[in-house]
């Protein structure tokens, strides 16, 4: 390794710089043959954390065995997980064959597990390469938090975003939100998996799925990584269907793996694929959405709606979400934290739904206590799925 | 420089700029005796019987006013970042070779960084008023000849009224004036709303010069500034950049985190029972202090209640409350947008106030203590609820006090602040500069939780059954330290070198601001 390093002398950088940059940093690194370590740090928080930043830099140089280099950091108040990601990203551009990783301690709060059928009313998309959104995103209480490596990340930033997302999964507290990552389309998405699977991700979103085959490839790759890292926690899959062909194959996709927890639809790409404009009313995608719902239910997984992109219009979002709920969706993507409350309010159960559900659950529990195999409410028989739905209604309204 | 420890446990000098100082003695404990200042007797025989006080230029007016070295010259800040009159004024003073002026503005803005060269060359000796942005940095680096004095808006009125500061010449930029000097800020191309901050200057200064870019026939009404207090009127082409005087685009923050804080403010106010018929509150401009208004409005409509008055900082959001019948009055200290200007001009229930009516601590009562809730910001707050609004955690002076200290006397004072900015924790062990004693700060609302001052047992019990995220400052601080990577270091300050002092509302000295070494 040392020999190789000596033969290289080039400069790499990662991160962002400029007047508008916040909570990020720019790191430029030049590996040298001699001369020792030279670093210069310009930081907005120099008075408060200048020493800490320098310590982190030295620790990382030590970790990667960097002895001769010029390192320049322009810091706009980046948190440690961001500085570390930018450093490693710059370094790996110079030394791509170095497989060592610099991993910050795993925050205890981030080891929460998930279940296949937990509530997924809202999932908030966070652009993978924008660290400033990370630390407060969980405060808005989405059911799920998606760190996005796909469409919100510019192709030239894919590599940088991976280190950032990996570090965020370890360091950032997303509070109670389910921890999701949207990987890139295959084959790039398979590399993404190596950066996220070992770091307690709960759900992987697979974009632009058109066949069961894609899901199976992802599933197998995850299994390989699980075995290598001896991972015990469950990791679920949420395929996103975004094309006419995908819609045709919706059931095959939804049932491609027992790890699938939900099926969802991406309407920006779908409407482009069928050659129409996307509207707030959504008539043009009604067929596709119903198809996704039907396929999901047939496969026994959740059906989740697309995002609503007109994020300043919360009234339109409310109508759109009401429609989604009425045709069978159980959740919706959010691209702005202000959308979360609206989505939750719509998916919350109505008073009459709650009252009916309470009666059903009550009858079920009474029958159980009495050891009766058959549950009846009035003169109607109650099947297991009805009880399950009633329990979900109560969960949605926080009554149970 | 001799120091003494005041009752807030802060070292403060006994004298600056050759003036003796009284150290802070505790809230409400200092009651000065004696008489207020008064202006010299004038006689109308010395003025044109036709009422014409026009002089041909600001320079002429300054010469007639007897300008000389070492004088105190005041300006107001209603033109905000669009002001060019103050810069023009000091260009003229510099051209006349006058030195060592004490500049006494009601506030300063980044546009006044033009004056740094006059601070450097000795034209201006020091500033008593806010030292914002570049002026603050200049001061913090110890480059100002004298020591800066920071006062609240009410404290500025108190200082003039009590004779702590005697103004030799007041220069009042007025968007409308007649030749007698009756002036207002609601009409004309540079309309900025009220001119309340210039009231004391017009009443107590030896000489008063009104500068206008909109000379109207006598009488100029309403006369927010009375011509009977004015010596000279100067007509100029422009008072400044009207797009920066009122932006016309004061918009609610789009930051979801700040909107979350705003939502918590409204929910808190509802939970503790503040939102009821006849209540009152104070709002500001920008960020969170605008963003909570729509949430309050929603709750007022839902509960069918109406405010008796709201205090501003007026903007279109307060104007909407007035026009939709959700408040009886706006009591307006300064006007932030064109809707505010229009409303003040056209609606008799949108009332201009001055620091005398709203904030002066040495008056026969205090408007500020009548208000049910005030929502304020801060750069830092410590675990005892003491807060800082003038310096940042790196030690640099970056803001003025504004009406902040005065508003602390409301029945429920709420600091609405993010728990950290980028990587700068806002909840600290000790504030860099003490501007407001914790005993007057009731609640701190952050995006990570709401901390109630333990002194306010009534508020604590009122939120007992609410779903609000009530936490201690310590808990929020610990979480932020974990996010930011540990306890932040403190700036290195030269404790022997005081660059500015912070006055309390009663004129005593609350804290010192030191030269920043790194």
PDB file of N, CA, C and O in Angstrom, chain A residues 21-23 44-53 75-80 83 107 132 135-137 139-141 173 175 311-312 336-338 341, chain B residues 254-257 259-260 263-264 295 393-394 419-425 447-448 479-492 518:
ATOM      1  N   UNK A  21     -23.621  27.684   1.489  1.00  0.00           N
ATOM      2  CA  UNK A  21     -23.460  26.361   2.085  1.00  0.00           C
ATOM      3  C   UNK A  21     -23.606  26.451   3.597  1.00  0.00           C
ATOM      4  O   UNK A  21     -23.071  27.353   4.237  1.00  0.00           O
ATOM      5  N   UNK A  22     -24.361  25.515   4.154  1.00  0.00           N
ATOM      6  CA  UNK A  22     -24.548  25.449   5.603  1.00  0.00           C
ATOM      7  C   UNK A  22     -24.400  24.002   6.045  1.00  0.00           C
ATOM      8  O   UNK A  22     -24.805  23.083   5.339  1.00  0.00           O
ATOM      9  N   UNK A  23     -23.841  23.811   7.229  1.00  0.00           N
ATOM     10  CA  UNK A  23     -23.729  22.476   7.831  1.00  0.00           C
ATOM     11  C   UNK A  23     -23.033  21.467   6.913  1.00  0.00           C
ATOM     12  O   UNK A  23     -23.356  20.294   6.920  1.00  0.00           O
ATOM     13  N   UNK A  44     -16.217  28.110  10.273  1.00  0.00           N
ATOM     14  CA  UNK A  44     -17.198  29.031  10.839  1.00  0.00           C
ATOM     15  C   UNK A  44     -17.317  28.817  12.352  1.00  0.00           C
ATOM     16  O   UNK A  44     -17.700  29.723  13.074  1.00  0.00           O
ATOM     17  N   UNK A  45     -17.008  27.624  12.813  1.00  0.00           N
ATOM     18  CA  UNK A  45     -17.140  27.326  14.243  1.00  0.00           C
ATOM     19  C   UNK A  45     -15.766  27.099  14.872  1.00  0.00           C
ATOM     20  O   UNK A  45     -15.639  26.352  15.845  1.00  0.00           O
ATOM     21  N   UNK A  46     -14.767  27.756  14.297  1.00  0.00           N
ATOM     22  CA  UNK A  46     -13.402  27.524  14.758  1.00  0.00           C
ATOM     23  C   UNK A  46     -13.246  27.736  16.263  1.00  0.00           C
ATOM     24  O   UNK A  46     -12.618  26.933  16.954  1.00  0.00           O
ATOM     25  N   UNK A  47     -13.833  28.830  16.776  1.00  0.00           N
ATOM     26  CA  UNK A  47     -13.701  29.126  18.204  1.00  0.00           C
ATOM     27  C   UNK A  47     -14.235  27.964  19.039  1.00  0.00           C
ATOM     28  O   UNK A  47     -13.623  27.550  20.021  1.00  0.00           O
ATOM     29  N   UNK A  48     -15.377  27.421  18.623  1.00  0.00           N
ATOM     30  CA  UNK A  48     -16.044  26.414  19.447  1.00  0.00           C
ATOM     31  C   UNK A  48     -15.530  24.994  19.216  1.00  0.00           C
ATOM     32  O   UNK A  48     -15.405  24.212  20.133  1.00  0.00           O
ATOM     33  N   UNK A  49     -15.278  24.655  17.937  1.00  0.00           N
ATOM     34  CA  UNK A  49     -14.944  23.267  17.634  1.00  0.00           C
ATOM     35  C   UNK A  49     -13.689  23.093  16.777  1.00  0.00           C
ATOM     36  O   UNK A  49     -13.467  22.014  16.227  1.00  0.00           O
ATOM     37  N   UNK A  50     -12.889  24.151  16.660  1.00  0.00           N
ATOM     38  CA  UNK A  50     -11.682  24.068  15.842  1.00  0.00           C
ATOM     39  C   UNK A  50     -10.781  22.907  16.250  1.00  0.00           C
ATOM     40  O   UNK A  50     -10.298  22.139  15.416  1.00  0.00           O
ATOM     41  N   UNK A  51     -10.590  22.757  17.556  1.00  0.00           N
ATOM     42  CA  UNK A  51      -9.712  21.674  18.039  1.00  0.00           C
ATOM     43  C   UNK A  51     -10.295  20.306  17.740  1.00  0.00           C
ATOM     44  O   UNK A  51      -9.587  19.374  17.366  1.00  0.00           O
ATOM     45  N   UNK A  52     -11.614  20.202  17.930  1.00  0.00           N
ATOM     46  CA  UNK A  52     -12.293  18.931  17.672  1.00  0.00           C
ATOM     47  C   UNK A  52     -12.148  18.528  16.203  1.00  0.00           C
ATOM     48  O   UNK A  52     -11.946  17.357  15.884  1.00  0.00           O
ATOM     49  N   UNK A  53     -12.265  19.519  15.329  1.00  0.00           N
ATOM     50  CA  UNK A  53     -12.141  19.234  13.893  1.00  0.00           C
ATOM     51  C   UNK A  53     -10.720  18.750  13.588  1.00  0.00           C
ATOM     52  O   UNK A  53     -10.522  17.765  12.881  1.00  0.00           O
ATOM     53  N   UNK A  75     -14.902  24.856   6.344  1.00  0.00           N
ATOM     54  CA  UNK A  75     -16.032  24.287   7.095  1.00  0.00           C
ATOM     55  C   UNK A  75     -17.121  25.316   7.354  1.00  0.00           C
ATOM     56  O   UNK A  75     -16.852  26.426   7.791  1.00  0.00           O
ATOM     57  N   UNK A  76     -18.344  24.922   7.076  1.00  0.00           N
ATOM     58  CA  UNK A  76     -19.499  25.800   7.289  1.00  0.00           C
ATOM     59  C   UNK A  76     -20.383  25.257   8.414  1.00  0.00           C
ATOM     60  O   UNK A  76     -21.596  25.242   8.306  1.00  0.00           O
ATOM     61  N   UNK A  77     -19.749  24.786   9.453  1.00  0.00           N
ATOM     62  CA  UNK A  77     -20.514  24.256  10.584  1.00  0.00           C
ATOM     63  C   UNK A  77     -20.990  22.831  10.348  1.00  0.00           C
ATOM     64  O   UNK A  77     -22.078  22.449  10.791  1.00  0.00           O
ATOM     65  N   UNK A  78     -20.186  22.036   9.644  1.00  0.00           N
ATOM     66  CA  UNK A  78     -20.550  20.630   9.402  1.00  0.00           C
ATOM     67  C   UNK A  78     -20.454  19.843  10.708  1.00  0.00           C
ATOM     68  O   UNK A  78     -19.557  20.080  11.517  1.00  0.00           O
ATOM     69  N   UNK A  79     -21.380  18.911  10.898  1.00  0.00           N
ATOM     70  CA  UNK A  79     -21.316  18.044  12.073  1.00  0.00           C
ATOM     71  C   UNK A  79     -20.250  16.978  11.818  1.00  0.00           C
ATOM     72  O   UNK A  79     -19.872  16.727  10.671  1.00  0.00           O
ATOM     73  N   UNK A  80     -19.765  16.331  12.893  1.00  0.00           N
ATOM     74  CA  UNK A  80     -18.660  15.376  12.719  1.00  0.00           C
ATOM     75  C   UNK A  80     -18.932  14.290  11.672  1.00  0.00           C
ATOM     76  O   UNK A  80     -18.037  13.930  10.907  1.00  0.00           O
ATOM     77  N   UNK A  83     -18.127  15.797   8.278  1.00  0.00           N
ATOM     78  CA  UNK A  83     -16.694  16.022   8.049  1.00  0.00           C
ATOM     79  C   UNK A  83     -16.017  14.683   7.741  1.00  0.00           C
ATOM     80  O   UNK A  83     -15.233  14.562   6.795  1.00  0.00           O
ATOM     81  N   UNK A 107     -24.536   5.261  17.271  1.00  0.00           N
ATOM     82  CA  UNK A 107     -25.388   5.841  18.312  1.00  0.00           C
ATOM     83  C   UNK A 107     -26.422   4.813  18.766  1.00  0.00           C
ATOM     84  O   UNK A 107     -27.077   4.178  17.944  1.00  0.00           O
ATOM     85  N   UNK A 132     -27.410  19.075   5.836  1.00  0.00           N
ATOM     86  CA  UNK A 132     -28.067  20.059   6.704  1.00  0.00           C
ATOM     87  C   UNK A 132     -29.490  19.649   7.077  1.00  0.00           C
ATOM     88  O   UNK A 132     -30.019  20.097   8.085  1.00  0.00           O
ATOM     89  N   UNK A 135     -30.136  16.321  10.864  1.00  0.00           N
ATOM     90  CA  UNK A 135     -30.326  16.214  12.321  1.00  0.00           C
ATOM     91  C   UNK A 135     -31.731  16.549  12.810  1.00  0.00           C
ATOM     92  O   UNK A 135     -32.162  16.025  13.826  1.00  0.00           O
ATOM     93  N   UNK A 136     -32.465  17.393  12.087  1.00  0.00           N
ATOM     94  CA  UNK A 136     -33.789  17.780  12.577  1.00  0.00           C
ATOM     95  C   UNK A 136     -34.932  17.065  11.884  1.00  0.00           C
ATOM     96  O   UNK A 136     -36.095  17.249  12.247  1.00  0.00           O
ATOM     97  N   UNK A 137     -34.630  16.258  10.884  1.00  0.00           N
ATOM     98  CA  UNK A 137     -35.701  15.657  10.088  1.00  0.00           C
ATOM     99  C   UNK A 137     -36.639  14.814  10.947  1.00  0.00           C
ATOM    100  O   UNK A 137     -37.856  14.865  10.798  1.00  0.00           O
ATOM    101  N   UNK A 139     -37.559  15.188  13.900  1.00  0.00           N
ATOM    102  CA  UNK A 139     -38.412  15.967  14.801  1.00  0.00           C
ATOM    103  C   UNK A 139     -39.810  16.154  14.221  1.00  0.00           C
ATOM    104  O   UNK A 139     -40.753  16.448  14.943  1.00  0.00           O
ATOM    105  N   UNK A 140     -39.912  16.001  12.914  1.00  0.00           N
ATOM    106  CA  UNK A 140     -41.216  16.196  12.272  1.00  0.00           C
ATOM    107  C   UNK A 140     -42.041  14.917  12.283  1.00  0.00           C
ATOM    108  O   UNK A 140     -43.125  14.857  11.720  1.00  0.00           O
ATOM    109  N   UNK A 141     -41.494  13.875  12.892  1.00  0.00           N
ATOM    110  CA  UNK A 141     -42.191  12.622  13.198  1.00  0.00           C
ATOM    111  C   UNK A 141     -42.815  11.894  12.007  1.00  0.00           C
ATOM    112  O   UNK A 141     -43.973  11.494  12.061  1.00  0.00           O
ATOM    113  N   UNK A 173     -29.655  10.762  14.875  1.00  0.00           N
ATOM    114  CA  UNK A 173     -30.847  10.215  15.507  1.00  0.00           C
ATOM    115  C   UNK A 173     -32.070  10.632  14.691  1.00  0.00           C
ATOM    116  O   UNK A 173     -32.380  11.814  14.602  1.00  0.00           O
ATOM    117  N   UNK A 175     -34.904   9.689  15.508  1.00  0.00           N
ATOM    118  CA  UNK A 175     -35.938   9.485  16.514  1.00  0.00           C
ATOM    119  C   UNK A 175     -36.685   8.202  16.199  1.00  0.00           C
ATOM    120  O   UNK A 175     -36.058   7.197  15.905  1.00  0.00           O
ATOM    121  N   UNK A 311     -45.545  20.945  -2.926  1.00  0.00           N
ATOM    122  CA  UNK A 311     -45.459  20.844  -1.463  1.00  0.00           C
ATOM    123  C   UNK A 311     -45.967  22.070  -0.704  1.00  0.00           C
ATOM    124  O   UNK A 311     -46.179  22.022   0.494  1.00  0.00           O
ATOM    125  N   UNK A 312     -46.172  23.185  -1.407  1.00  0.00           N
ATOM    126  CA  UNK A 312     -46.689  24.362  -0.692  1.00  0.00           C
ATOM    127  C   UNK A 312     -48.208  24.325  -0.596  1.00  0.00           C
ATOM    128  O   UNK A 312     -48.806  25.072   0.172  1.00  0.00           O
ATOM    129  N   UNK A 336     -41.592  17.134   1.897  1.00  0.00           N
ATOM    130  CA  UNK A 336     -41.380  18.290   2.765  1.00  0.00           C
ATOM    131  C   UNK A 336     -41.988  17.966   4.130  1.00  0.00           C
ATOM    132  O   UNK A 336     -43.080  17.409   4.197  1.00  0.00           O
ATOM    133  N   UNK A 337     -41.285  18.339   5.210  1.00  0.00           N
ATOM    134  CA  UNK A 337     -41.785  17.985   6.540  1.00  0.00           C
ATOM    135  C   UNK A 337     -43.198  18.492   6.839  1.00  0.00           C
ATOM    136  O   UNK A 337     -43.931  17.871   7.593  1.00  0.00           O
ATOM    137  N   UNK A 338     -43.577  19.619   6.208  1.00  0.00           N
ATOM    138  CA  UNK A 338     -44.916  20.150   6.492  1.00  0.00           C
ATOM    139  C   UNK A 338     -46.009  19.238   5.960  1.00  0.00           C
ATOM    140  O   UNK A 338     -47.179  19.384   6.326  1.00  0.00           O
ATOM    141  N   UNK A 341     -47.863  16.047   8.747  1.00  0.00           N
ATOM    142  CA  UNK A 341     -49.060  16.143   9.588  1.00  0.00           C
ATOM    143  C   UNK A 341     -50.347  15.955   8.802  1.00  0.00           C
ATOM    144  O   UNK A 341     -51.275  15.297   9.262  1.00  0.00           O
TER     145      UNK A 341
ATOM    146  N   UNK B 254     -39.661  29.645   5.524  1.00  0.00           N
ATOM    147  CA  UNK B 254     -40.019  28.373   4.906  1.00  0.00           C
ATOM    148  C   UNK B 254     -39.322  27.215   5.623  1.00  0.00           C
ATOM    149  O   UNK B 254     -39.577  26.060   5.332  1.00  0.00           O
ATOM    150  N   UNK B 255     -38.455  27.547   6.581  1.00  0.00           N
ATOM    151  CA  UNK B 255     -37.728  26.495   7.282  1.00  0.00           C
ATOM    152  C   UNK B 255     -38.696  25.639   8.107  1.00  0.00           C
ATOM    153  O   UNK B 255     -39.360  26.139   9.014  1.00  0.00           O
ATOM    154  N   UNK B 256     -38.790  24.353   7.787  1.00  0.00           N
ATOM    155  CA  UNK B 256     -39.730  23.511   8.537  1.00  0.00           C
ATOM    156  C   UNK B 256     -39.412  23.463  10.026  1.00  0.00           C
ATOM    157  O   UNK B 256     -40.318  23.336  10.852  1.00  0.00           O
ATOM    158  N   UNK B 257     -38.143  23.585  10.384  1.00  0.00           N
ATOM    159  CA  UNK B 257     -37.783  23.525  11.809  1.00  0.00           C
ATOM    160  C   UNK B 257     -38.291  24.757  12.539  1.00  0.00           C
ATOM    161  O   UNK B 257     -38.765  24.679  13.669  1.00  0.00           O
ATOM    162  N   UNK B 259     -40.830  26.569  11.542  1.00  0.00           N
ATOM    163  CA  UNK B 259     -42.294  26.483  11.570  1.00  0.00           C
ATOM    164  C   UNK B 259     -42.734  25.554  12.699  1.00  0.00           C
ATOM    165  O   UNK B 259     -43.735  25.806  13.368  1.00  0.00           O
ATOM    166  N   UNK B 260     -41.940  24.527  12.938  1.00  0.00           N
ATOM    167  CA  UNK B 260     -42.251  23.622  14.056  1.00  0.00           C
ATOM    168  C   UNK B 260     -42.191  24.388  15.382  1.00  0.00           C
ATOM    169  O   UNK B 260     -43.066  24.241  16.246  1.00  0.00           O
ATOM    170  N   UNK B 263     -45.228  26.504  15.659  1.00  0.00           N
ATOM    171  CA  UNK B 263     -46.396  25.701  16.010  1.00  0.00           C
ATOM    172  C   UNK B 263     -46.412  25.418  17.521  1.00  0.00           C
ATOM    173  O   UNK B 263     -47.445  25.511  18.180  1.00  0.00           O
ATOM    174  N   UNK B 264     -45.229  25.098  18.059  1.00  0.00           N
ATOM    175  CA  UNK B 264     -45.128  24.861  19.504  1.00  0.00           C
ATOM    176  C   UNK B 264     -45.510  26.118  20.294  1.00  0.00           C
ATOM    177  O   UNK B 264     -46.129  26.031  21.349  1.00  0.00           O
ATOM    178  N   UNK B 295     -50.568  30.404  13.093  1.00  0.00           N
ATOM    179  CA  UNK B 295     -51.027  29.344  14.004  1.00  0.00           C
ATOM    180  C   UNK B 295     -51.924  29.911  15.110  1.00  0.00           C
ATOM    181  O   UNK B 295     -52.925  29.318  15.487  1.00  0.00           O
ATOM    182  N   UNK B 393     -21.608  33.164  20.079  1.00  0.00           N
ATOM    183  CA  UNK B 393     -20.776  32.310  20.926  1.00  0.00           C
ATOM    184  C   UNK B 393     -19.295  32.452  20.606  1.00  0.00           C
ATOM    185  O   UNK B 393     -18.450  32.017  21.367  1.00  0.00           O
ATOM    186  N   UNK B 394     -18.962  33.068  19.469  1.00  0.00           N
ATOM    187  CA  UNK B 394     -17.548  33.302  19.165  1.00  0.00           C
ATOM    188  C   UNK B 394     -17.076  34.640  19.728  1.00  0.00           C
ATOM    189  O   UNK B 394     -15.956  35.063  19.490  1.00  0.00           O
ATOM    190  N   UNK B 419     -32.323  24.978  18.822  1.00  0.00           N
ATOM    191  CA  UNK B 419     -31.435  24.462  19.869  1.00  0.00           C
ATOM    192  C   UNK B 419     -29.974  24.521  19.439  1.00  0.00           C
ATOM    193  O   UNK B 419     -29.083  24.544  20.266  1.00  0.00           O
ATOM    194  N   UNK B 420     -29.728  24.544  18.139  1.00  0.00           N
ATOM    195  CA  UNK B 420     -28.379  24.822  17.631  1.00  0.00           C
ATOM    196  C   UNK B 420     -28.486  25.389  16.226  1.00  0.00           C
ATOM    197  O   UNK B 420     -29.483  25.176  15.539  1.00  0.00           O
ATOM    198  N   UNK B 421     -27.464  26.172  15.854  1.00  0.00           N
ATOM    199  CA  UNK B 421     -27.425  26.733  14.501  1.00  0.00           C
ATOM    200  C   UNK B 421     -26.201  26.138  13.812  1.00  0.00           C
ATOM    201  O   UNK B 421     -25.088  26.327  14.285  1.00  0.00           O
ATOM    202  N   UNK B 422     -26.394  25.443  12.713  1.00  0.00           N
ATOM    203  CA  UNK B 422     -25.320  24.700  12.065  1.00  0.00           C
ATOM    204  C   UNK B 422     -24.652  23.805  13.106  1.00  0.00           C
ATOM    205  O   UNK B 422     -25.182  22.774  13.432  1.00  0.00           O
ATOM    206  N   UNK B 423     -23.495  24.260  13.653  1.00  0.00           N
ATOM    207  CA  UNK B 423     -22.871  23.443  14.703  1.00  0.00           C
ATOM    208  C   UNK B 423     -22.684  24.291  15.956  1.00  0.00           C
ATOM    209  O   UNK B 423     -21.769  24.049  16.731  1.00  0.00           O
ATOM    210  N   UNK B 424     -23.522  25.280  16.143  1.00  0.00           N
ATOM    211  CA  UNK B 424     -23.349  26.171  17.280  1.00  0.00           C
ATOM    212  C   UNK B 424     -24.476  25.956  18.288  1.00  0.00           C
ATOM    213  O   UNK B 424     -25.616  26.335  18.039  1.00  0.00           O
ATOM    214  N   UNK B 425     -24.162  25.325  19.426  1.00  0.00           N
ATOM    215  CA  UNK B 425     -25.206  25.111  20.431  1.00  0.00           C
ATOM    216  C   UNK B 425     -25.707  26.453  20.969  1.00  0.00           C
ATOM    217  O   UNK B 425     -24.922  27.370  21.184  1.00  0.00           O
ATOM    218  N   UNK B 447     -36.970  23.571  18.728  1.00  0.00           N
ATOM    219  CA  UNK B 447     -37.533  22.490  17.923  1.00  0.00           C
ATOM    220  C   UNK B 447     -37.367  21.139  18.624  1.00  0.00           C
ATOM    221  O   UNK B 447     -37.989  20.173  18.244  1.00  0.00           O
ATOM    222  N   UNK B 448     -36.539  21.097  19.668  1.00  0.00           N
ATOM    223  CA  UNK B 448     -36.307  19.845  20.397  1.00  0.00           C
ATOM    224  C   UNK B 448     -37.035  19.786  21.722  1.00  0.00           C
ATOM    225  O   UNK B 448     -36.827  18.861  22.505  1.00  0.00           O
ATOM    226  N   UNK B 479     -28.499  16.796  24.575  1.00  0.00           N
ATOM    227  CA  UNK B 479     -28.772  16.208  23.261  1.00  0.00           C
ATOM    228  C   UNK B 479     -28.013  16.967  22.166  1.00  0.00           C
ATOM    229  O   UNK B 479     -27.434  16.368  21.258  1.00  0.00           O
ATOM    230  N   UNK B 480     -28.014  18.282  22.283  1.00  0.00           N
ATOM    231  CA  UNK B 480     -27.336  19.100  21.266  1.00  0.00           C
ATOM    232  C   UNK B 480     -25.820  18.899  21.329  1.00  0.00           C
ATOM    233  O   UNK B 480     -25.156  18.834  20.292  1.00  0.00           O
ATOM    234  N   UNK B 481     -25.287  18.762  22.528  1.00  0.00           N
ATOM    235  CA  UNK B 481     -23.846  18.490  22.634  1.00  0.00           C
ATOM    236  C   UNK B 481     -23.503  17.176  21.936  1.00  0.00           C
ATOM    237  O   UNK B 481     -22.476  17.056  21.267  1.00  0.00           O
ATOM    238  N   UNK B 482     -24.375  16.178  22.094  1.00  0.00           N
ATOM    239  CA  UNK B 482     -24.118  14.902  21.413  1.00  0.00           C
ATOM    240  C   UNK B 482     -24.124  15.079  19.898  1.00  0.00           C
ATOM    241  O   UNK B 482     -23.295  14.518  19.185  1.00  0.00           O
ATOM    242  N   UNK B 483     -25.071  15.873  19.408  1.00  0.00           N
ATOM    243  CA  UNK B 483     -25.159  16.097  17.960  1.00  0.00           C
ATOM    244  C   UNK B 483     -23.932  16.862  17.459  1.00  0.00           C
ATOM    245  O   UNK B 483     -23.350  16.521  16.434  1.00  0.00           O
ATOM    246  N   UNK B 484     -23.548  17.896  18.216  1.00  0.00           N
ATOM    247  CA  UNK B 484     -22.498  18.798  17.727  1.00  0.00           C
ATOM    248  C   UNK B 484     -21.085  18.276  17.994  1.00  0.00           C
ATOM    249  O   UNK B 484     -20.119  18.852  17.505  1.00  0.00           O
ATOM    250  N   UNK B 485     -20.976  17.226  18.773  1.00  0.00           N
ATOM    251  CA  UNK B 485     -19.650  16.681  19.028  1.00  0.00           C
ATOM    252  C   UNK B 485     -19.009  17.276  20.264  1.00  0.00           C
ATOM    253  O   UNK B 485     -17.864  17.717  20.212  1.00  0.00           O
ATOM    254  N   UNK B 486     -19.747  17.296  21.352  1.00  0.00           N
ATOM    255  CA  UNK B 486     -19.163  17.670  22.631  1.00  0.00           C
ATOM    256  C   UNK B 486     -19.413  19.105  23.039  1.00  0.00           C
ATOM    257  O   UNK B 486     -20.076  19.869  22.344  1.00  0.00           O
ATOM    258  N   UNK B 487     -18.844  19.442  24.196  1.00  0.00           N
ATOM    259  CA  UNK B 487     -19.021  20.780  24.766  1.00  0.00           C
ATOM    260  C   UNK B 487     -18.151  21.756  23.966  1.00  0.00           C
ATOM    261  O   UNK B 487     -16.975  21.515  23.758  1.00  0.00           O
ATOM    262  N   UNK B 488     -18.755  22.843  23.479  1.00  0.00           N
ATOM    263  CA  UNK B 488     -17.961  23.777  22.665  1.00  0.00           C
ATOM    264  C   UNK B 488     -16.949  24.554  23.503  1.00  0.00           C
ATOM    265  O   UNK B 488     -17.157  24.782  24.688  1.00  0.00           O
ATOM    266  N   UNK B 489     -15.852  24.946  22.876  1.00  0.00           N
ATOM    267  CA  UNK B 489     -14.875  25.803  23.540  1.00  0.00           C
ATOM    268  C   UNK B 489     -15.419  27.232  23.578  1.00  0.00           C
ATOM    269  O   UNK B 489     -16.283  27.597  22.802  1.00  0.00           O
ATOM    270  N   UNK B 490     -14.857  28.031  24.479  1.00  0.00           N
ATOM    271  CA  UNK B 490     -15.264  29.439  24.580  1.00  0.00           C
ATOM    272  C   UNK B 490     -14.270  30.307  23.811  1.00  0.00           C
ATOM    273  O   UNK B 490     -13.106  29.950  23.668  1.00  0.00           O
ATOM    274  N   UNK B 491     -14.711  31.468  23.362  1.00  0.00           N
ATOM    275  CA  UNK B 491     -13.782  32.360  22.667  1.00  0.00           C
ATOM    276  C   UNK B 491     -12.728  32.909  23.636  1.00  0.00           C
ATOM    277  O   UNK B 491     -12.962  32.994  24.844  1.00  0.00           O
ATOM    278  N   UNK B 492     -11.591  33.281  23.082  1.00  0.00           N
ATOM    279  CA  UNK B 492     -10.560  33.900  23.929  1.00  0.00           C
ATOM    280  C   UNK B 492     -10.783  35.412  23.903  1.00  0.00           C
ATOM    281  O   UNK B 492     -10.714  36.043  22.847  1.00  0.00           O
ATOM    282  N   UNK B 518      -9.429  35.694  19.698  1.00  0.00           N
ATOM    283  CA  UNK B 518      -9.391  34.544  18.768  1.00  0.00           C
ATOM    284  C   UNK B 518     -10.314  33.454  19.217  1.00  0.00           C
ATOM    285  O   UNK B 518     -10.929  33.538  20.237  1.00  0.00           O
TER     286      UNK B 518
END
